[in-house]
Amino acid sequence: CALHVICCNAGQFFSSGHTNNWAVLVCTSRFWFNYRHVANTLSVYRSVKRLGIPDSHIVLMLADDMACNHRNPKPATVFSHKNMELNVYGDDVEVDYRGYEVTVENFLRVLTGRLPPSTPRSKRLLSDDRSNILIYLTGHGGNGFLKFQDSEEISNVELADAFEQMWQKRRYNELLFIIDTCQGASMYERFYSPNIMALASSQVGEDSLSHQPDLAIGVHLMDRYTFYMLEFLEDIHPASKTNMNDLFKVCPKSQCVSTPGHRTDLFLRDPGSVLITDFFGSVRKVELTMDAINLTDPIKQMEENPVNGEEQKEVYSYADQLPVSEIIHQKPKQKDWHPPDGFILGLWTLILLVFFKTYGIKHLKHIF
Amino acid sequence: ILSATVDAAADTQGTSAPETVVPSSVPQPKDDFQEELVIRPLHSGDIYASFQFRTLWDTDFMRENKVSHYRLFPKSLGQVISKFSVRELHISFTQGYWRTMQWGQPFIPSPPGAELWVWFQDSVTDVDATWKELTNVLSGIFCASLNFIDSTNTVQPSASFKPLGIGNVTDHSFLRYATLPREIVCTENLTPWKKLLPCGSKAGLAVLLKSEKLFHSSFHSQAVHIRSVCQDWQCKTTSWELRQTVNSVFDLHNSGQAKREWSLFKMFSRTLTEACPLASSSKLYIDITDNPQQFELSPATSLLSQAVVLGDRRTFSVYDLTQETTFGSVRSLNLLIRWKSNEGEMLRPLLHAERYVAGYGLQTGEIHTLMYNNHPYRSFPVLLLDSVPWYLRLYIHTLSVTSKGKDNKPSYIHYEPSKDRVKPHLLEMLIQLPPNSVTEVTVQFERALLKWTEYPPDPNHGFYVGSSVISSLVPSTVAMDTNSTRERPLFSSFFPCKEESSYFVRIYTEPLLVNLPTPDFSMPYNVICLTCTVVAVGYGSLYNLLTRSFQIEEPNPGLAKRIANVIRKMRGVPPL
């Protein structure tokens, strides 16, 4: 019957090797004129959420607040297209690291998992060895480094070492690294861990350019590479079969002015067989079972002590908000304990007595 | 296919084990949800909207076996209360500053930025460690950088911030207070806040909370208040109360309209269509005390209610959203308030405060706090709490409190000096304000030079000093209602009222923005470049002069000579 058909097709569900998807999206620039970097990150966030990755699996780091910035003529919005067509900020955004929290140290700690024990779950990258992770960085960069908030940099060697730590701790199955900065290709030159695919918006020696300014907002809204990547991703839906080779073709030199680059030598599978939704979407695997499951007994409620029965202890009352007389007569806090004044005197008397007991009274004249 | 499997399982379950039927005789702890919106037109043309969502739950979080079934009360907050043994928690996120002289007193006051104050239970042994963990967990729940709260901006007030809920014991070592004046509030803070509501933002009054309109306002504040309250008039048992509040003031000119007319659609870009089905009461109050002939409401309502709030008796038109008739034939309520005339005086607020930094240069300065008592003949006490970061070194011997030109000695002063990089200054004073006067508190300070790694990425913006908190018992014009048992609208029952002649009010001053002496961060690069250049030019030239030997070199011969040299070489003859 119908049950058999579904049973046989279960095998095709487990072909790609990953069981969950994570995304780490970082914008590293501060100040209003770097509006476009926040818009870049938010457009990737929007695509990733739309294709199925939930907020609990996305670590979003924005170094400055553009939406509620006082210079923003339309508060609580971040636009990616001029004439304010697409608000990528949306209505249910959850930013995990914001403002001063976006530092090189926090970024590396998120990647490697070495966070203080009291860090909440939404700020952690809880990936395992069956996770596919998408890492997107944008900001200002140079040959071999990426600038964080105009005060510190991360070098390509540090990044490569962080990925190696992740590999050794089995924190990813496959990793897709996208960077949209000037000279972005220099950031993936030093990778040496397996299963990493990298894309950059420009080669070494080239600058990534921004797209269009909006006259009402007054700044450039997006960078070219991410703009065309967003257009490409808007056509992807959770069941589409587009593969990575199409993503490599996004933004040719005619549109981008810089030459986007990619690196696939560390990746085991052929890029043509890797679906876009393997990294940008979150395809849930469903495990079918034909067994019946016994539900456990419902928890028996404990007999609540009836309130009216026993004699209650005392009547509660609200505290006095400004008890003036109580405050005035509040005892001062205990000062640090000082030994009493007579103590030192007594101590010296004791020492003298012991001295004279042992050595005799004739030494007294040497003292006085 | 999946459902067929489950049905099969249920069938087998039903026939074999009849004793697994759920017992229904034991009642669950009762919980109750109420929501209300108060709209108060202000004299400057702006409009003030105050949302309050209250969940009451008769349960005990401190019990041995943990609470496991949450219905209306959000689970994330319930777990926070039981894990950290919280007695009271108040957290607020605010954008903008409340202008008391133009807008009157708010129902729920809050300072700009983020503010968190917590009373812990007596059972907590290490309050500081619990406080640190609590701030980290809250920063994850509300998507805010509350993890920046540490010992350098936390204080332990000794007389302010008494618990707002039930409490017989008030040992201030269990209280912690911190503010982050720089904290931004945006949609990412509103999203998790809305998820704590039982109906979310899908039904009831919360559908009006749209971020594009809320953040385009002069003042926006969202807060969460958790405390224990009396369950009934006997007050022998307590229940937990969670209040979520949003206070917004919408600007008349900002929203681009010429004449003075407000509607729900203009304010929130949404209208009300139904009450939250889980709410026991869902009401909309419009304050019509100030001259009811001035504006007209449509659709009109016959329900009127009077309440004593903030020392004054106010009249409200009430719209009950649980009644179908409120929504009319169009099934949606878009309240329209249209003004006909513009007269009327606002009731002058009796207490308001200002604060500013005086002085010049980057070495010293002076903080001035002014408190105005506008009552013609009554004086009242105020408790001033100042928490100043350690990098402004206060000289307390220059502290002076003057009213009407004469010295005004505070009846209680508590001062905790700061420790560099460890804790801030704490200054609390109880001052009696004479009637109709201005009291000025001044203290001089010196700015510290920070280590170069301690500067934030944008140090030239300046450093914020948190708002001062002024708590006071202000005389009221009408008798306050001390009976805490009667059903009162939520906006009038936030602060507990102990006596009839005065009401408790808390005012926040402006935060200060001070510049600290900032080094030039490009100097290390400049110094390296300059030094290397000097070394290269100076030492390099000297080295060359000493070690280089000079040889005479023939100038490069012309083309003809070079060809001739090649031919000569081939012939074996010495070149030219």
PDB file of N, CA and C in Angstrom, chain A residues 290-358:
ATOM      1  N   MET A 290       7.358   3.704  11.056  1.00  0.00           N
ATOM      2  CA  MET A 290       6.095   2.981  10.986  1.00  0.00           C
ATOM      3  C   MET A 290       5.699   2.431  12.330  1.00  0.00           C
ATOM      4  N   ASP A 291       6.587   2.629  13.357  1.00  0.00           N
ATOM      5  CA  ASP A 291       6.262   2.042  14.662  1.00  0.00           C
ATOM      6  C   ASP A 291       5.284   2.929  15.397  1.00  0.00           C
ATOM      7  N   ALA A 292       4.454   2.291  16.198  1.00  0.00           N
ATOM      8  CA  ALA A 292       3.579   3.053  17.085  1.00  0.00           C
ATOM      9  C   ALA A 292       4.362   3.409  18.333  1.00  0.00           C
ATOM     10  N   ILE A 293       4.139   4.610  18.849  1.00  0.00           N
ATOM     11  CA  ILE A 293       4.894   5.068  20.024  1.00  0.00           C
ATOM     12  C   ILE A 293       3.931   5.192  21.185  1.00  0.00           C
ATOM     13  N   ASN A 294       4.303   4.615  22.329  1.00  0.00           N
ATOM     14  CA  ASN A 294       3.439   4.716  23.503  1.00  0.00           C
ATOM     15  C   ASN A 294       3.673   6.058  24.187  1.00  0.00           C
ATOM     16  N   LEU A 295       2.626   6.855  24.335  1.00  0.00           N
ATOM     17  CA  LEU A 295       2.760   8.119  25.047  1.00  0.00           C
ATOM     18  C   LEU A 295       2.813   7.838  26.536  1.00  0.00           C
ATOM     19  N   THR A 296       3.689   8.549  27.233  1.00  0.00           N
ATOM     20  CA  THR A 296       3.826   8.312  28.675  1.00  0.00           C
ATOM     21  C   THR A 296       2.614   8.841  29.408  1.00  0.00           C
ATOM     22  N   ASP A 297       2.436   8.346  30.630  1.00  0.00           N
ATOM     23  CA  ASP A 297       1.282   8.786  31.417  1.00  0.00           C
ATOM     24  C   ASP A 297       1.368  10.273  31.683  1.00  0.00           C
ATOM     25  N   PRO A 298       0.239  10.951  31.630  1.00  0.00           N
ATOM     26  CA  PRO A 298       0.281  12.383  31.957  1.00  0.00           C
ATOM     27  C   PRO A 298       0.707  12.574  33.403  1.00  0.00           C
ATOM     28  N   ILE A 299       1.431  13.661  33.655  1.00  0.00           N
ATOM     29  CA  ILE A 299       1.979  13.906  34.985  1.00  0.00           C
ATOM     30  C   ILE A 299       0.835  14.150  35.939  1.00  0.00           C
ATOM     31  N   LYS A 300       0.814  13.369  37.024  1.00  0.00           N
ATOM     32  CA  LYS A 300      -0.256  13.568  37.991  1.00  0.00           C
ATOM     33  C   LYS A 300       0.014  14.853  38.756  1.00  0.00           C
ATOM     34  N   GLN A 301      -0.978  15.731  38.816  1.00  0.00           N
ATOM     35  CA  GLN A 301      -0.806  16.983  39.550  1.00  0.00           C
ATOM     36  C   GLN A 301      -0.739  16.697  41.034  1.00  0.00           C
ATOM     37  N   MET A 302       0.214  17.352  41.721  1.00  0.00           N
ATOM     38  CA  MET A 302       0.289  17.186  43.183  1.00  0.00           C
ATOM     39  C   MET A 302      -0.888  17.851  43.819  1.00  0.00           C
ATOM     40  N   GLU A 303      -1.357  17.304  44.916  1.00  0.00           N
ATOM     41  CA  GLU A 303      -2.481  17.904  45.623  1.00  0.00           C
ATOM     42  C   GLU A 303      -2.063  19.256  46.155  1.00  0.00           C
ATOM     43  N   GLU A 304      -2.653  20.314  45.645  1.00  0.00           N
ATOM     44  CA  GLU A 304      -2.316  21.661  46.100  1.00  0.00           C
ATOM     45  C   GLU A 304      -2.866  21.850  47.516  1.00  0.00           C
ATOM     46  N   ASN A 305      -2.067  22.398  48.407  1.00  0.00           N
ATOM     47  CA  ASN A 305      -2.584  22.709  49.743  1.00  0.00           C
ATOM     48  C   ASN A 305      -3.663  23.755  49.615  1.00  0.00           C
ATOM     49  N   PRO A 306      -4.865  23.431  50.023  1.00  0.00           N
ATOM     50  CA  PRO A 306      -5.923  24.442  49.869  1.00  0.00           C
ATOM     51  C   PRO A 306      -5.586  25.655  50.722  1.00  0.00           C
ATOM     52  N   VAL A 307      -5.708  26.809  50.102  1.00  0.00           N
ATOM     53  CA  VAL A 307      -5.237  28.036  50.751  1.00  0.00           C
ATOM     54  C   VAL A 307      -6.075  28.380  51.973  1.00  0.00           C
ATOM     55  N   ASN A 308      -7.384  28.127  51.857  1.00  0.00           N
ATOM     56  CA  ASN A 308      -8.241  28.590  52.949  1.00  0.00           C
ATOM     57  C   ASN A 308      -8.094  27.752  54.202  1.00  0.00           C
ATOM     58  N   GLY A 309      -7.618  26.510  54.022  1.00  0.00           N
ATOM     59  CA  GLY A 309      -7.608  25.607  55.170  1.00  0.00           C
ATOM     60  C   GLY A 309      -6.658  26.037  56.278  1.00  0.00           C
ATOM     61  N   GLU A 310      -5.373  26.168  55.934  1.00  0.00           N
ATOM     62  CA  GLU A 310      -4.420  26.408  57.028  1.00  0.00           C
ATOM     63  C   GLU A 310      -4.402  27.867  57.428  1.00  0.00           C
ATOM     64  N   GLU A 311      -3.902  28.098  58.604  1.00  0.00           N
ATOM     65  CA  GLU A 311      -3.834  29.456  59.122  1.00  0.00           C
ATOM     66  C   GLU A 311      -2.650  30.165  58.465  1.00  0.00           C
ATOM     67  N   GLN A 312      -2.860  31.208  57.752  1.00  0.00           N
ATOM     68  CA  GLN A 312      -1.795  31.903  57.043  1.00  0.00           C
ATOM     69  C   GLN A 312      -0.864  32.615  58.016  1.00  0.00           C
ATOM     70  N   LYS A 313       0.379  32.786  57.583  1.00  0.00           N
ATOM     71  CA  LYS A 313       1.383  33.328  58.497  1.00  0.00           C
ATOM     72  C   LYS A 313       1.137  34.784  58.820  1.00  0.00           C
ATOM     73  N   GLU A 314       1.393  35.641  57.832  1.00  0.00           N
ATOM     74  CA  GLU A 314       1.214  37.066  58.147  1.00  0.00           C
ATOM     75  C   GLU A 314       0.614  37.750  56.932  1.00  0.00           C
ATOM     76  N   VAL A 315       0.150  38.924  57.160  1.00  0.00           N
ATOM     77  CA  VAL A 315      -0.440  39.703  56.082  1.00  0.00           C
ATOM     78  C   VAL A 315       0.687  40.449  55.375  1.00  0.00           C
ATOM     79  N   TYR A 316       0.658  40.392  54.070  1.00  0.00           N
ATOM     80  CA  TYR A 316       1.681  41.120  53.323  1.00  0.00           C
ATOM     81  C   TYR A 316       1.232  42.552  53.104  1.00  0.00           C
ATOM     82  N   SER A 317       2.179  43.401  52.786  1.00  0.00           N
ATOM     83  CA  SER A 317       1.803  44.774  52.449  1.00  0.00           C
ATOM     84  C   SER A 317       2.852  45.327  51.505  1.00  0.00           C
ATOM     85  N   TYR A 318       2.464  46.369  50.822  1.00  0.00           N
ATOM     86  CA  TYR A 318       3.398  47.012  49.922  1.00  0.00           C
ATOM     87  C   TYR A 318       4.410  47.835  50.717  1.00  0.00           C
ATOM     88  N   ALA A 319       5.610  47.939  50.192  1.00  0.00           N
ATOM     89  CA  ALA A 319       6.644  48.719  50.885  1.00  0.00           C
ATOM     90  C   ALA A 319       6.381  50.206  50.690  1.00  0.00           C
ATOM     91  N   ASP A 320       6.798  50.976  51.648  1.00  0.00           N
ATOM     92  CA  ASP A 320       6.673  52.426  51.556  1.00  0.00           C
ATOM     93  C   ASP A 320       7.720  52.939  50.568  1.00  0.00           C
ATOM     94  N   GLN A 321       7.304  53.691  49.568  1.00  0.00           N
ATOM     95  CA  GLN A 321       8.236  54.079  48.518  1.00  0.00           C
ATOM     96  C   GLN A 321       9.254  55.108  48.994  1.00  0.00           C
ATOM     97  N   LEU A 322       8.860  56.041  49.830  1.00  0.00           N
ATOM     98  CA  LEU A 322       9.815  57.055  50.292  1.00  0.00           C
ATOM     99  C   LEU A 322       9.584  57.270  51.777  1.00  0.00           C
ATOM    100  N   PRO A 323      10.083  56.349  52.588  1.00  0.00           N
ATOM    101  CA  PRO A 323       9.883  56.506  54.037  1.00  0.00           C
ATOM    102  C   PRO A 323      10.886  57.505  54.592  1.00  0.00           C
ATOM    103  N   VAL A 324      10.481  58.762  54.681  1.00  0.00           N
ATOM    104  CA  VAL A 324      11.438  59.832  54.978  1.00  0.00           C
ATOM    105  C   VAL A 324      12.081  59.648  56.343  1.00  0.00           C
ATOM    106  N   SER A 325      11.254  59.401  57.363  1.00  0.00           N
ATOM    107  CA  SER A 325      11.835  59.304  58.705  1.00  0.00           C
ATOM    108  C   SER A 325      12.757  58.105  58.812  1.00  0.00           C
ATOM    109  N   GLU A 326      12.375  57.015  58.145  1.00  0.00           N
ATOM    110  CA  GLU A 326      13.229  55.825  58.191  1.00  0.00           C
ATOM    111  C   GLU A 326      14.569  56.097  57.541  1.00  0.00           C
ATOM    112  N   ILE A 327      14.550  56.838  56.462  1.00  0.00           N
ATOM    113  CA  ILE A 327      15.797  57.099  55.747  1.00  0.00           C
ATOM    114  C   ILE A 327      16.705  57.981  56.579  1.00  0.00           C
ATOM    115  N   ILE A 328      16.100  58.987  57.221  1.00  0.00           N
ATOM    116  CA  ILE A 328      16.931  59.931  57.972  1.00  0.00           C
ATOM    117  C   ILE A 328      17.603  59.222  59.127  1.00  0.00           C
ATOM    118  N   HIS A 329      16.894  58.282  59.739  1.00  0.00           N
ATOM    119  CA  HIS A 329      17.471  57.621  60.900  1.00  0.00           C
ATOM    120  C   HIS A 329      18.167  56.324  60.546  1.00  0.00           C
ATOM    121  N   GLN A 330      18.417  56.141  59.229  1.00  0.00           N
ATOM    122  CA  GLN A 330      19.092  54.910  58.813  1.00  0.00           C
ATOM    123  C   GLN A 330      20.477  54.886  59.427  1.00  0.00           C
ATOM    124  N   LYS A 331      20.832  53.748  59.967  1.00  0.00           N
ATOM    125  CA  LYS A 331      22.154  53.688  60.578  1.00  0.00           C
ATOM    126  C   LYS A 331      23.210  53.759  59.489  1.00  0.00           C
ATOM    127  N   PRO A 332      24.317  54.422  59.742  1.00  0.00           N
ATOM    128  CA  PRO A 332      25.380  54.415  58.737  1.00  0.00           C
ATOM    129  C   PRO A 332      25.949  53.010  58.617  1.00  0.00           C
ATOM    130  N   LYS A 333      26.488  52.735  57.465  1.00  0.00           N
ATOM    131  CA  LYS A 333      27.010  51.387  57.239  1.00  0.00           C
ATOM    132  C   LYS A 333      28.215  51.143  58.129  1.00  0.00           C
ATOM    133  N   GLN A 334      28.425  49.893  58.457  1.00  0.00           N
ATOM    134  CA  GLN A 334      29.548  49.532  59.321  1.00  0.00           C
ATOM    135  C   GLN A 334      30.861  49.927  58.659  1.00  0.00           C
ATOM    136  N   LYS A 335      31.653  50.665  59.358  1.00  0.00           N
ATOM    137  CA  LYS A 335      32.976  50.991  58.823  1.00  0.00           C
ATOM    138  C   LYS A 335      33.871  49.769  59.003  1.00  0.00           C
ATOM    139  N   ASP A 336      35.008  49.834  58.338  1.00  0.00           N
ATOM    140  CA  ASP A 336      35.957  48.727  58.517  1.00  0.00           C
ATOM    141  C   ASP A 336      36.395  48.660  59.968  1.00  0.00           C
ATOM    142  N   TRP A 337      36.597  47.458  60.442  1.00  0.00           N
ATOM    143  CA  TRP A 337      36.954  47.295  61.856  1.00  0.00           C
ATOM    144  C   TRP A 337      38.369  47.802  62.087  1.00  0.00           C
ATOM    145  N   HIS A 338      38.495  48.714  63.016  1.00  0.00           N
ATOM    146  CA  HIS A 338      39.833  49.144  63.436  1.00  0.00           C
ATOM    147  C   HIS A 338      40.073  48.634  64.837  1.00  0.00           C
ATOM    148  N   PRO A 339      41.249  48.217  65.138  1.00  0.00           N
ATOM    149  CA  PRO A 339      41.509  47.771  66.519  1.00  0.00           C
ATOM    150  C   PRO A 339      41.364  48.960  67.464  1.00  0.00           C
ATOM    151  N   PRO A 340      40.934  48.726  68.672  1.00  0.00           N
ATOM    152  CA  PRO A 340      40.746  49.846  69.618  1.00  0.00           C
ATOM    153  C   PRO A 340      42.072  50.522  69.924  1.00  0.00           C
ATOM    154  N   ASP A 341      42.006  51.827  70.277  1.00  0.00           N
ATOM    155  CA  ASP A 341      43.235  52.607  70.448  1.00  0.00           C
ATOM    156  C   ASP A 341      44.137  52.034  71.511  1.00  0.00           C
ATOM    157  N   GLY A 342      43.546  51.507  72.527  1.00  0.00           N
ATOM    158  CA  GLY A 342      44.371  50.989  73.616  1.00  0.00           C
ATOM    159  C   GLY A 342      45.128  49.737  73.243  1.00  0.00           C
ATOM    160  N   PHE A 343      44.794  49.197  72.115  1.00  0.00           N
ATOM    161  CA  PHE A 343      45.384  47.896  71.743  1.00  0.00           C
ATOM    162  C   PHE A 343      46.885  48.005  71.534  1.00  0.00           C
ATOM    163  N   ILE A 344      47.275  49.040  70.828  1.00  0.00           N
ATOM    164  CA  ILE A 344      48.715  49.155  70.529  1.00  0.00           C
ATOM    165  C   ILE A 344      49.492  49.371  71.814  1.00  0.00           C
ATOM    166  N   LEU A 345      48.924  50.213  72.666  1.00  0.00           N
ATOM    167  CA  LEU A 345      49.569  50.447  73.964  1.00  0.00           C
ATOM    168  C   LEU A 345      49.705  49.147  74.736  1.00  0.00           C
ATOM    169  N   GLY A 346      48.643  48.406  74.790  1.00  0.00           N
ATOM    170  CA  GLY A 346      48.676  47.148  75.532  1.00  0.00           C
ATOM    171  C   GLY A 346      49.677  46.187  74.948  1.00  0.00           C
ATOM    172  N   LEU A 347      49.754  46.195  73.627  1.00  0.00           N
ATOM    173  CA  LEU A 347      50.689  45.286  72.956  1.00  0.00           C
ATOM    174  C   LEU A 347      52.126  45.602  73.331  1.00  0.00           C
ATOM    175  N   TRP A 348      52.461  46.876  73.291  1.00  0.00           N
ATOM    176  CA  TRP A 348      53.839  47.248  73.629  1.00  0.00           C
ATOM    177  C   TRP A 348      54.140  46.965  75.082  1.00  0.00           C
ATOM    178  N   THR A 349      53.143  47.184  75.961  1.00  0.00           N
ATOM    179  CA  THR A 349      53.376  46.883  77.373  1.00  0.00           C
ATOM    180  C   THR A 349      53.680  45.403  77.562  1.00  0.00           C
ATOM    181  N   LEU A 350      52.946  44.594  76.832  1.00  0.00           N
ATOM    182  CA  LEU A 350      53.166  43.143  76.926  1.00  0.00           C
ATOM    183  C   LEU A 350      54.569  42.772  76.468  1.00  0.00           C
ATOM    184  N   ILE A 351      54.975  43.390  75.351  1.00  0.00           N
ATOM    185  CA  ILE A 351      56.309  43.069  74.825  1.00  0.00           C
ATOM    186  C   ILE A 351      57.386  43.457  75.829  1.00  0.00           C
ATOM    187  N   LEU A 352      57.208  44.634  76.404  1.00  0.00           N
ATOM    188  CA  LEU A 352      58.209  45.093  77.388  1.00  0.00           C
ATOM    189  C   LEU A 352      58.255  44.177  78.599  1.00  0.00           C
ATOM    190  N   LEU A 353      57.099  43.790  79.068  1.00  0.00           N
ATOM    191  CA  LEU A 353      57.045  42.909  80.242  1.00  0.00           C
ATOM    192  C   LEU A 353      57.757  41.592  79.982  1.00  0.00           C
ATOM    193  N   VAL A 354      57.490  41.031  78.829  1.00  0.00           N
ATOM    194  CA  VAL A 354      58.135  39.746  78.491  1.00  0.00           C
ATOM    195  C   VAL A 354      59.647  39.929  78.387  1.00  0.00           C
ATOM    196  N   PHE A 355      60.042  41.049  77.793  1.00  0.00           N
ATOM    197  CA  PHE A 355      61.478  41.335  77.648  1.00  0.00           C
ATOM    198  C   PHE A 355      62.161  41.399  79.002  1.00  0.00           C
ATOM    199  N   PHE A 356      61.547  42.128  79.893  1.00  0.00           N
ATOM    200  CA  PHE A 356      62.180  42.280  81.192  1.00  0.00           C
ATOM    201  C   PHE A 356      62.099  41.024  82.028  1.00  0.00           C
ATOM    202  N   LYS A 357      61.116  40.249  81.820  1.00  0.00           N
ATOM    203  CA  LYS A 357      61.037  38.974  82.530  1.00  0.00           C
ATOM    204  C   LYS A 357      62.202  38.076  82.134  1.00  0.00           C
ATOM    205  N   THR A 358      62.519  38.050  80.866  1.00  0.00           N
ATOM    206  CA  THR A 358      63.581  37.141  80.422  1.00  0.00           C
ATOM    207  C   THR A 358      64.974  37.685  80.716  1.00  0.00           C
TER     208      THR A 358
END
